[in-house]
C-alpha positions as a printed NumPy array, in Angstrom:
array([[  26.107,  -15.861,  -96.749],
       [  27.929,  -16.714,  -93.534],
       [  26.012,  -14.124,  -91.648],
       [  22.664,  -15.735,  -92.827],
       [  23.851,  -19.141,  -91.924],
       [  24.814,  -17.976,  -88.324],
       [  21.438,  -16.215,  -88.04 ],
       [  19.558,  -19.392,  -89.063],
       [  21.545,  -21.404,  -86.526],
       [  20.825,  -18.962,  -83.743],
       [  17.149,  -18.725,  -84.659],
       [  16.838,  -22.423,  -84.166],
       [  18.571,  -22.233,  -80.672],
       [  16.269,  -19.386,  -79.701],
       [  13.249,  -21.479,  -80.863],
       [  14.36 ,  -24.416,  -78.658],
       [  14.559,  -22.084,  -75.577],
       [  11.128,  -20.515,  -76.397],
       [  12.47 ,  -17.089,  -76.93 ],
       [  10.877,  -14.394,  -79.051],
       [  13.055,  -12.935,  -81.762],
       [  13.005,  -10.09 ,  -84.348],
       [  15.105,   -9.687,  -87.517],
       [  16.672,   -6.262,  -88.372],
       [  17.586,   -5.776,  -91.874],
       [  19.358,   -2.91 ,  -93.581],
       [  17.088,   -2.172,  -96.506],
       [  18.216,    1.183,  -97.851],
       [  21.235,    3.424,  -97.613],
       [  21.779,    7.021,  -98.611],
       [  25.453,    8.137,  -98.424],
       [  27.926,    6.211,  -96.573],
       [  27.351,    3.437,  -94.064],
       [  29.444,    0.697,  -92.569],
       [  27.144,   -2.039,  -93.804],
       [  25.187,   -2.107,  -96.985],
       [  21.669,   -3.159,  -97.873],
       [  21.161,   -6.894,  -97.05 ],
       [  23.066,   -6.739,  -93.798],
       [  21.081,   -8.579,  -91.068],
       [  20.874,   -8.984,  -87.323],
       [  18.84 ,  -11.412,  -85.215],
       [  17.71 ,  -10.088,  -81.89 ],
       [  16.412,  -12.368,  -79.092],
       [  14.315,  -11.105,  -76.341],
       [  17.198,  -11.968,  -73.744],
       [  19.311,   -9.442,  -75.799],
       [  21.415,  -11.945,  -77.741],
       [  22.562,  -10.442,  -81.107],
       [  23.548,  -12.415,  -84.107],
       [  24.958,  -10.654,  -87.16 ],
       [  25.398,   -6.923,  -87.492],
       [  23.73 ,   -3.862,  -89.015],
       [  26.651,   -1.506,  -88.423],
       [  30.103,   -1.259,  -86.954],
       [  28.587,   -1.296,  -83.495],
       [  26.946,    2.155,  -83.544],
       [  23.37 ,    1.08 ,  -84.129],
       [  22.865,   -2.287,  -82.504],
       [  22.178,   -0.869,  -79.054],
       [  19.239,    1.214,  -80.211],
       [  18.148,   -1.304,  -82.645],
       [  17.923,   -3.876,  -79.766],
       [  15.496,   -1.554,  -77.873],
       [  13.494,   -1.   ,  -81.003],
       [  13.446,   -4.705,  -81.744],
       [  12.049,   -5.688,  -78.274],
       [   9.347,   -3.046,  -78.719],
       [   8.555,   -4.696,  -82.163],
       [   8.271,   -8.188,  -80.43 ],
       [   5.734,   -6.812,  -78.007],
       [   3.754,   -4.827,  -80.571],
       [   3.907,   -7.742,  -83.183],
       [   4.298,   -5.456,  -86.082],
       [   7.311,   -4.689,  -88.36 ],
       [   8.762,   -1.169,  -88.084],
       [  11.056,    0.895,  -90.373],
       [  13.587,    2.87 ,  -88.365],
       [  15.689,    5.729,  -90.   ],
       [  19.035,    6.676,  -88.572],
       [  20.482,    9.889,  -89.99 ],
       [  24.176,   10.003,  -89.068],
       [  24.558,   13.472,  -90.72 ],
       [  21.902,   14.86 ,  -88.239],
       [  23.354,   16.461,  -85.085],
       [  21.561,   14.168,  -82.776],
       [  21.935,   10.764,  -84.638],
       [  25.561,   11.6  ,  -85.78 ],
       [  26.651,   10.534,  -82.237],
       [  25.715,    6.98 ,  -83.132],
       [  28.177,    6.856,  -86.035],
       [  31.19 ,    8.655,  -84.75 ],
       [  34.345,    6.915,  -85.849],
       [  32.571,    3.977,  -87.161],
       [  32.203,    4.547,  -90.83 ],
       [  28.684,    5.999,  -90.777],
       [  27.959,    9.155,  -92.608],
       [  24.676,    8.768,  -94.361],
       [  21.015,    7.784,  -93.865],
       [  20.365,    4.157,  -92.97 ],
       [  16.988,    2.574,  -93.09 ],
       [  16.415,   -0.528,  -91.124],
       [  13.435,   -2.896,  -91.19 ],
       [  12.773,   -4.624,  -87.855],
       [  10.456,   -7.651,  -88.293],
       [   9.161,   -9.64 ,  -85.291],
       [   9.249,  -13.287,  -86.175],
       [   6.093,  -15.168,  -85.843],
       [   7.116,  -18.937,  -85.433],
       [   3.615,  -19.983,  -86.598],
       [   3.907,  -18.292,  -89.914],
       [   5.   ,  -20.963,  -92.538],
       [   6.696,  -18.173,  -94.527],
       [   8.214,  -15.868,  -92.053],
       [  11.543,  -14.265,  -92.954],
       [  13.639,  -16.919,  -91.082],
       [  11.886,  -19.829,  -92.888],
       [  12.837,  -18.279,  -96.185],
       [  16.412,  -17.814,  -94.975],
       [  16.569,  -21.393,  -93.601],
       [  15.538,  -22.53 ,  -97.167],
       [  18.311,  -20.593,  -98.747],
       [  21.1  ,  -22.102,  -96.555],
       [  19.775,  -25.584,  -96.848],
       [  19.916,  -25.653, -100.719],
       [  22.946,  -24.755, -102.848],
       [  20.926,  -22.617, -105.258],
       [  21.056,  -19.02 , -106.2  ],
       [  17.98 ,  -17.227, -104.728],
       [  16.239,  -13.877, -104.627],
       [  14.63 ,  -12.568, -101.344],
       [  11.941,   -9.663, -101.906],
       [  11.601,   -7.167,  -98.99 ],
       [   8.892,   -4.449,  -99.168],
       [   8.786,   -1.376,  -97.05 ],
       [   7.33 ,    2.108,  -97.224],
       [   9.626,    5.109,  -96.648],
       [   6.732,    7.558,  -97.409],
       [   4.582,    6.243,  -94.721],
       [   6.988,    5.111,  -92.083],
       [   4.307,    4.723,  -89.469],
       [   2.099,    2.777,  -91.869],
       [   2.175,   -0.984,  -92.549],
       [   5.491,   -2.482,  -93.456],
       [   5.071,   -5.703,  -95.458],
       [   8.614,   -6.788,  -94.797],
       [  10.341,   -9.912,  -96.125],
       [   7.858,  -11.818,  -97.999],
       [   8.924,  -13.701, -101.028],
       [  11.66 ,  -16.209, -102.034],
       [  12.38 ,  -17.358, -105.52 ],
       [  15.106,  -19.762, -106.41 ],
       [  16.966,  -20.479, -109.551],
       [  15.206,  -23.79 , -110.055],
       [  11.837,  -22.14 , -109.907],
       [  10.779,  -22.712, -106.278],
       [   8.492,  -19.917, -104.954],
       [   7.832,  -19.381, -101.264],
       [   5.839,  -16.669,  -99.657],
       [   2.888,  -14.543, -100.646],
       [   2.212,  -10.969, -101.702],
       [  -0.701,   -8.652, -101.067],
       [  -2.354,   -8.567, -104.461],
       [  -2.068,  -10.856, -107.539],
       [  -1.067,   -7.71 , -109.773],
       [   1.548,   -6.704, -107.496],
       [   2.825,  -10.354, -107.123],
       [   3.308,  -10.595, -110.889],
       [   5.439,   -7.42 , -111.02 ],
       [   7.527,   -8.639, -108.   ],
       [   8.067,  -12.092, -109.417],
       [   9.073,  -10.47 , -112.845],
       [  11.761,   -8.314, -111.064],
       [  12.826,  -11.278, -108.899],
       [  13.347,  -13.275, -112.167],
       [  15.322,  -10.561, -113.674],
       [  17.539,  -10.397, -110.644],
       [  18.215,  -14.103, -110.926],
       [  18.994,  -13.823, -114.608],
       [  21.314,  -10.726, -114.092],
       [  22.742,  -12.039, -110.73 ],
       [  22.234,   -8.554, -109.274],
       [  20.122,   -6.834, -106.738],
       [  17.674,   -3.869, -107.548],
       [  15.362,   -1.424, -105.964],
       [  12.   ,   -1.114, -107.273],
       [   8.894,    1.258, -106.64 ],
       [   5.485,   -0.316, -106.429],
       [   2.026,    1.205, -106.101],
       [  -0.547,   -0.773, -104.288],
       [  -2.676,    0.37 , -101.301],
       [   0.425,    2.483, -100.493],
       [   3.685,    3.392, -102.162],
       [   6.195,    0.69 , -101.55 ],
       [   9.983,    0.367, -102.148],
       [  11.144,   -3.305, -103.108],
       [  14.556,   -4.503, -102.184],
       [  15.084,   -7.419, -104.822],
       [  18.104,   -9.029, -103.099],
       [  20.162,  -11.633, -105.145],
       [  21.862,  -14.112, -102.944],
       [  24.354,  -16.625, -104.503],
       [  25.292,  -19.777, -102.874],
       [  28.36 ,  -19.628, -100.619],
       [  31.703,  -20.294, -102.19 ],
       [  32.793,  -23.862, -102.351],
       [  36.447,  -24.704, -102.312],
       [  37.805,  -28.196, -103.522],
       [  41.319,  -28.549, -102.039],
       [  43.373,  -31.319, -103.824],
       [  45.987,  -32.063, -101.34 ],
       [  46.027,  -32.915,  -97.571],
       [  49.385,  -31.772,  -96.316],
       [  49.951,  -29.818,  -93.156],
       [  49.936,  -26.586,  -95.241],
       [  46.249,  -27.32 ,  -96.145],
       [  45.102,  -27.105,  -92.428],
       [  45.127,  -23.298,  -92.22 ],
       [  43.465,  -23.043,  -95.606],
       [  40.563,  -25.186,  -94.336],
       [  40.36 ,  -23.326,  -91.033],
       [  40.303,  -19.931,  -92.735],
       [  37.792,  -20.95 ,  -95.271],
       [  35.584,  -22.222,  -92.53 ],
       [  35.848,  -18.896,  -90.614],
       [  34.521,  -17.265,  -93.922],
       [  31.712,  -19.741,  -94.019],
       [  32.914,  -21.389,  -97.229],
       [  32.049,  -24.985,  -98.005],
       [  35.215,  -27.013,  -98.098],
       [  36.29 ,  -30.471,  -99.467],
       [  39.735,  -31.943,  -98.948],
       [  40.916,  -34.646, -101.354],
       [  43.934,  -36.606, -101.472],
       [  45.251,  -40.088, -102.592],
       [  46.914,  -40.834,  -99.321],
       [  44.48 ,  -42.354,  -96.751],
       [  46.713,  -41.477,  -93.781],
       [  46.629,  -37.75 ,  -94.793],
       [  43.045,  -37.352,  -96.017],
       [  41.359,  -37.94 ,  -92.6  ],
       [  38.412,  -36.202,  -90.781],
       [  40.692,  -36.001,  -87.709],
       [  43.115,  -33.885,  -89.436],
       [  40.574,  -31.649,  -91.015],
       [  37.624,  -31.356,  -88.469],
       [  36.399,  -28.189,  -90.065],
       [  36.154,  -29.493,  -93.664],
       [  32.664,  -30.375,  -94.842],
       [  34.013,  -33.383,  -96.697],
       [  37.324,  -35.373,  -96.645],
       [  37.831,  -37.755,  -99.386],
       [  40.516,  -40.319, -100.364],
       [  40.501,  -40.555, -104.011],
       [  42.441,  -40.904, -107.176],
       [  42.272,  -37.887, -109.543],
       [  39.951,  -39.526, -112.156],
       [  37.357,  -40.344, -109.299],
       [  37.35 ,  -36.906, -107.654],
       [  34.567,  -35.217, -109.814],
       [  32.212,  -38.237, -109.104],
       [  32.337,  -37.481, -105.464],
       [  32.158,  -33.588, -105.083],
       [  29.489,  -31.113, -106.146],
       [  30.779,  -28.552, -108.555],
       [  29.084,  -25.493, -109.981],
       [  29.968,  -21.95 , -111.006],
       [  30.504,  -20.844, -107.424],
       [  33.252,  -23.638, -106.988],
       [  36.978,  -22.912, -106.858],
       [  39.693,  -25.741, -107.278],
       [  43.172,  -25.672, -105.582],
       [  45.839,  -27.993, -106.668],
       [  48.213,  -28.114, -103.626],
       [  49.263,  -31.866, -103.569],
       [  52.915,  -31.222, -104.074],
       [  52.568,  -34.145, -106.539],
       [  53.193,  -33.173, -110.025],
       [  51.356,  -36.187, -111.589],
       [  48.233,  -35.714, -109.404],
       [  48.079,  -31.952, -110.187],
       [  48.458,  -32.736, -113.886],
       [  45.665,  -35.229, -113.83 ],
       [  43.244,  -32.973, -111.861],
       [  43.934,  -29.961, -114.081],
       [  43.114,  -32.289, -117.051],
       [  39.881,  -33.122, -115.455],
       [  38.676,  -29.724, -114.253],
       [  39.591,  -27.511, -117.245],
       [  36.58 ,  -28.611, -119.282],
       [  34.244,  -27.462, -116.433],
       [  34.963,  -23.773, -117.354],
       [  35.424,  -22.833, -113.762],
       [  36.238,  -19.29 , -112.649],
       [  39.264,  -20.157, -110.495],
       [  41.778,  -22.958, -110.469],
       [  44.774,  -22.435, -108.272],
       [  48.031,  -24.268, -108.734],
       [  50.507,  -24.148, -106.027],
       [  54.264,  -23.969, -106.831],
       [  56.54 ,  -22.036, -109.167],
       [  55.337,  -20.725, -112.607],
       [  57.84 ,  -23.246, -114.235],
       [  55.74 ,  -26.185, -112.861],
       [  52.518,  -24.729, -114.25 ],
       [  54.073,  -24.098, -117.642],
       [  55.382,  -27.723, -117.919],
       [  51.883,  -28.992, -116.98 ],
       [  50.257,  -26.828, -119.621],
       [  52.806,  -27.913, -122.28 ],
       [  52.313,  -31.586, -121.363],
       [  48.608,  -31.064, -121.651],
       [  49.002,  -29.59 , -125.147],
       [  51.352,  -32.245, -126.175],
       [  48.647,  -34.689, -125.244],
       [  46.397,  -33.087, -127.856],
       [  44.405,  -30.76 , -125.514],
       [  43.635,  -27.361, -126.964],
       [  43.438,  -24.863, -124.224],
       [  41.134,  -21.911, -124.906],
       [  42.183,  -18.376, -123.751],
       [  39.103,  -18.6  , -121.255],
       [  40.646,  -21.865, -119.745],
       [  44.05 ,  -20.378, -119.511],
       [  42.686,  -17.26 , -117.746],
       [  40.957,  -19.372, -115.231],
       [  44.354,  -20.9  , -113.925],
       [  46.014,  -18.981, -111.294],
       [  49.616,  -20.184, -110.872],
       [  51.396,  -19.496, -108.55 ],
       [  48.164,  -19.192, -106.654],
       [  47.609,  -16.314, -104.295],
       [  48.025,  -12.59 , -104.119],
       [  51.556,  -10.919, -103.727],
       [  51.675,  -10.15 , -100.117],
       [  54.964,  -11.463,  -99.393],
       [  53.555,  -14.652,  -97.755],
       [  56.135,  -17.128,  -96.237],
       [  54.431,  -19.29 ,  -93.661],
       [  51.471,  -21.739,  -94.461],
       [  49.15 ,  -19.376,  -92.77 ],
       [  50.301,  -16.37 ,  -94.713],
       [  50.11 ,  -18.431,  -97.871],
       [  46.58 ,  -19.469,  -96.959],
       [  45.681,  -15.891,  -96.442],
       [  46.905,  -14.826,  -99.807],
       [  45.198,  -17.645, -101.598],
       [  41.8  ,  -17.102, -100.044],
       [  42.144,  -13.328, -100.656],
       [  42.798,  -13.873, -104.326],
       [  39.804,  -16.416, -104.705],
       [  37.542,  -13.764, -103.099],
       [  38.938,  -11.091, -105.346],
       [  38.378,  -13.074, -108.455],
       [  34.754,  -13.917, -107.437],
       [  33.991,  -10.432, -106.626],
       [  35.62 ,   -9.227, -109.938],
       [  38.213,   -7.111, -108.17 ],
       [  41.852,   -6.905, -108.705],
       [  43.036,   -7.149, -105.216],
       [  44.746,   -3.91 , -105.141],
       [  45.116,   -1.309, -102.264],
       [  41.8  ,    0.358, -101.289],
       [  43.556,    3.773, -100.921],
       [  44.302,    3.761, -104.595],
       [  40.656,    3.477, -105.65 ],
       [  39.208,    6.469, -107.212],
       [  35.646,    5.509, -106.609],
       [  33.809,    4.563, -103.538],
       [  34.614,    1.016, -102.045],
       [  31.227,   -0.206, -102.943],
       [  30.814,    1.992, -106.319],
       [  30.76 ,   -0.906, -108.58 ],
       [  27.999,   -2.683, -106.621],
       [  25.722,    0.3  , -107.207],
       [  24.485,    0.338, -103.68 ],
       [  25.773,    3.913, -103.396],
       [  23.068,    5.148, -105.664],
       [  20.024,    3.09 , -105.036],
       [  17.601,    5.836, -106.17 ],
       [  18.83 ,    5.131, -109.762],
       [  17.532,    1.593, -109.5  ],
       [  13.915,    2.689, -108.365],
       [  11.569,    2.08 , -111.378]])
């Protein structure tokens, strides 16, 4: 999501300067590639690039083709076969060993539903969304419909499809993607045979950090680097200040019982209890456990967490197995962290692993492809 945020911001800057732009999107991959479907790069006519579609091997050629698309005013589908003798030079040493299909769309700023308008809406609203992109691999030189529809979890629909019958199919598949929280590839027959990339885009991760000590500063700074939304909460007014946490989205002075009234919480929200204050952490855990969150991190030794849980149970709270599984204490992955920066790294890595349903182990010990459980390695299996 951070990449989309940066692309949207860059697009606005280019608009202010009157520059033409084009959007390059990885829409299909066969075999191995550095980036997966959904990777995007915004190209401005002055050569400015925002985002990435590879590890650096394809950007130069894509820039040339994007400029051509701006002149012609039509989307084009570009195929890079890094297993081919000629194209393989593009991917040497950069993790490319497959066939990569990139859709390049010149952006018409007068179109109320152009791809950047759809992406702008996604980043402006904290809602899960599905973006539908249509392209034809069978008729590469024919019309490429491109990014044309947005559907959000609250039912908002933006964009238009060629025909009513085709639109009904696409909307059904987009609704299924929202329900399953997963992407899919679909095959459609209209005036031409089309492949649909039905892309599920969840909101960016939101991190509520209870505690405003010096050790929280690298947490906020690193989370901002990842594009996460951060809120810092503390009961001490001289600690919880915007001057101390300039990269936080919100800084709040609050007692534990008032925190939830002042922060937005959803299923993409993680809580961190790092106040170094036992009573504050106890009160916050009491308040957030009923929310059934995926991640609640508690800083400090295991004995501290056990004592908090025991106290909650003595109060009469019956903690379910699901609630207990959502508590990570001591918070963070076991990487031998000592400094506040290293601890921040271990905590954020653990949160990312939890929300990605990964264990945080060594990649070299994986038996499957890195992306195997995302199903991106076998997109043909999803064409229906």
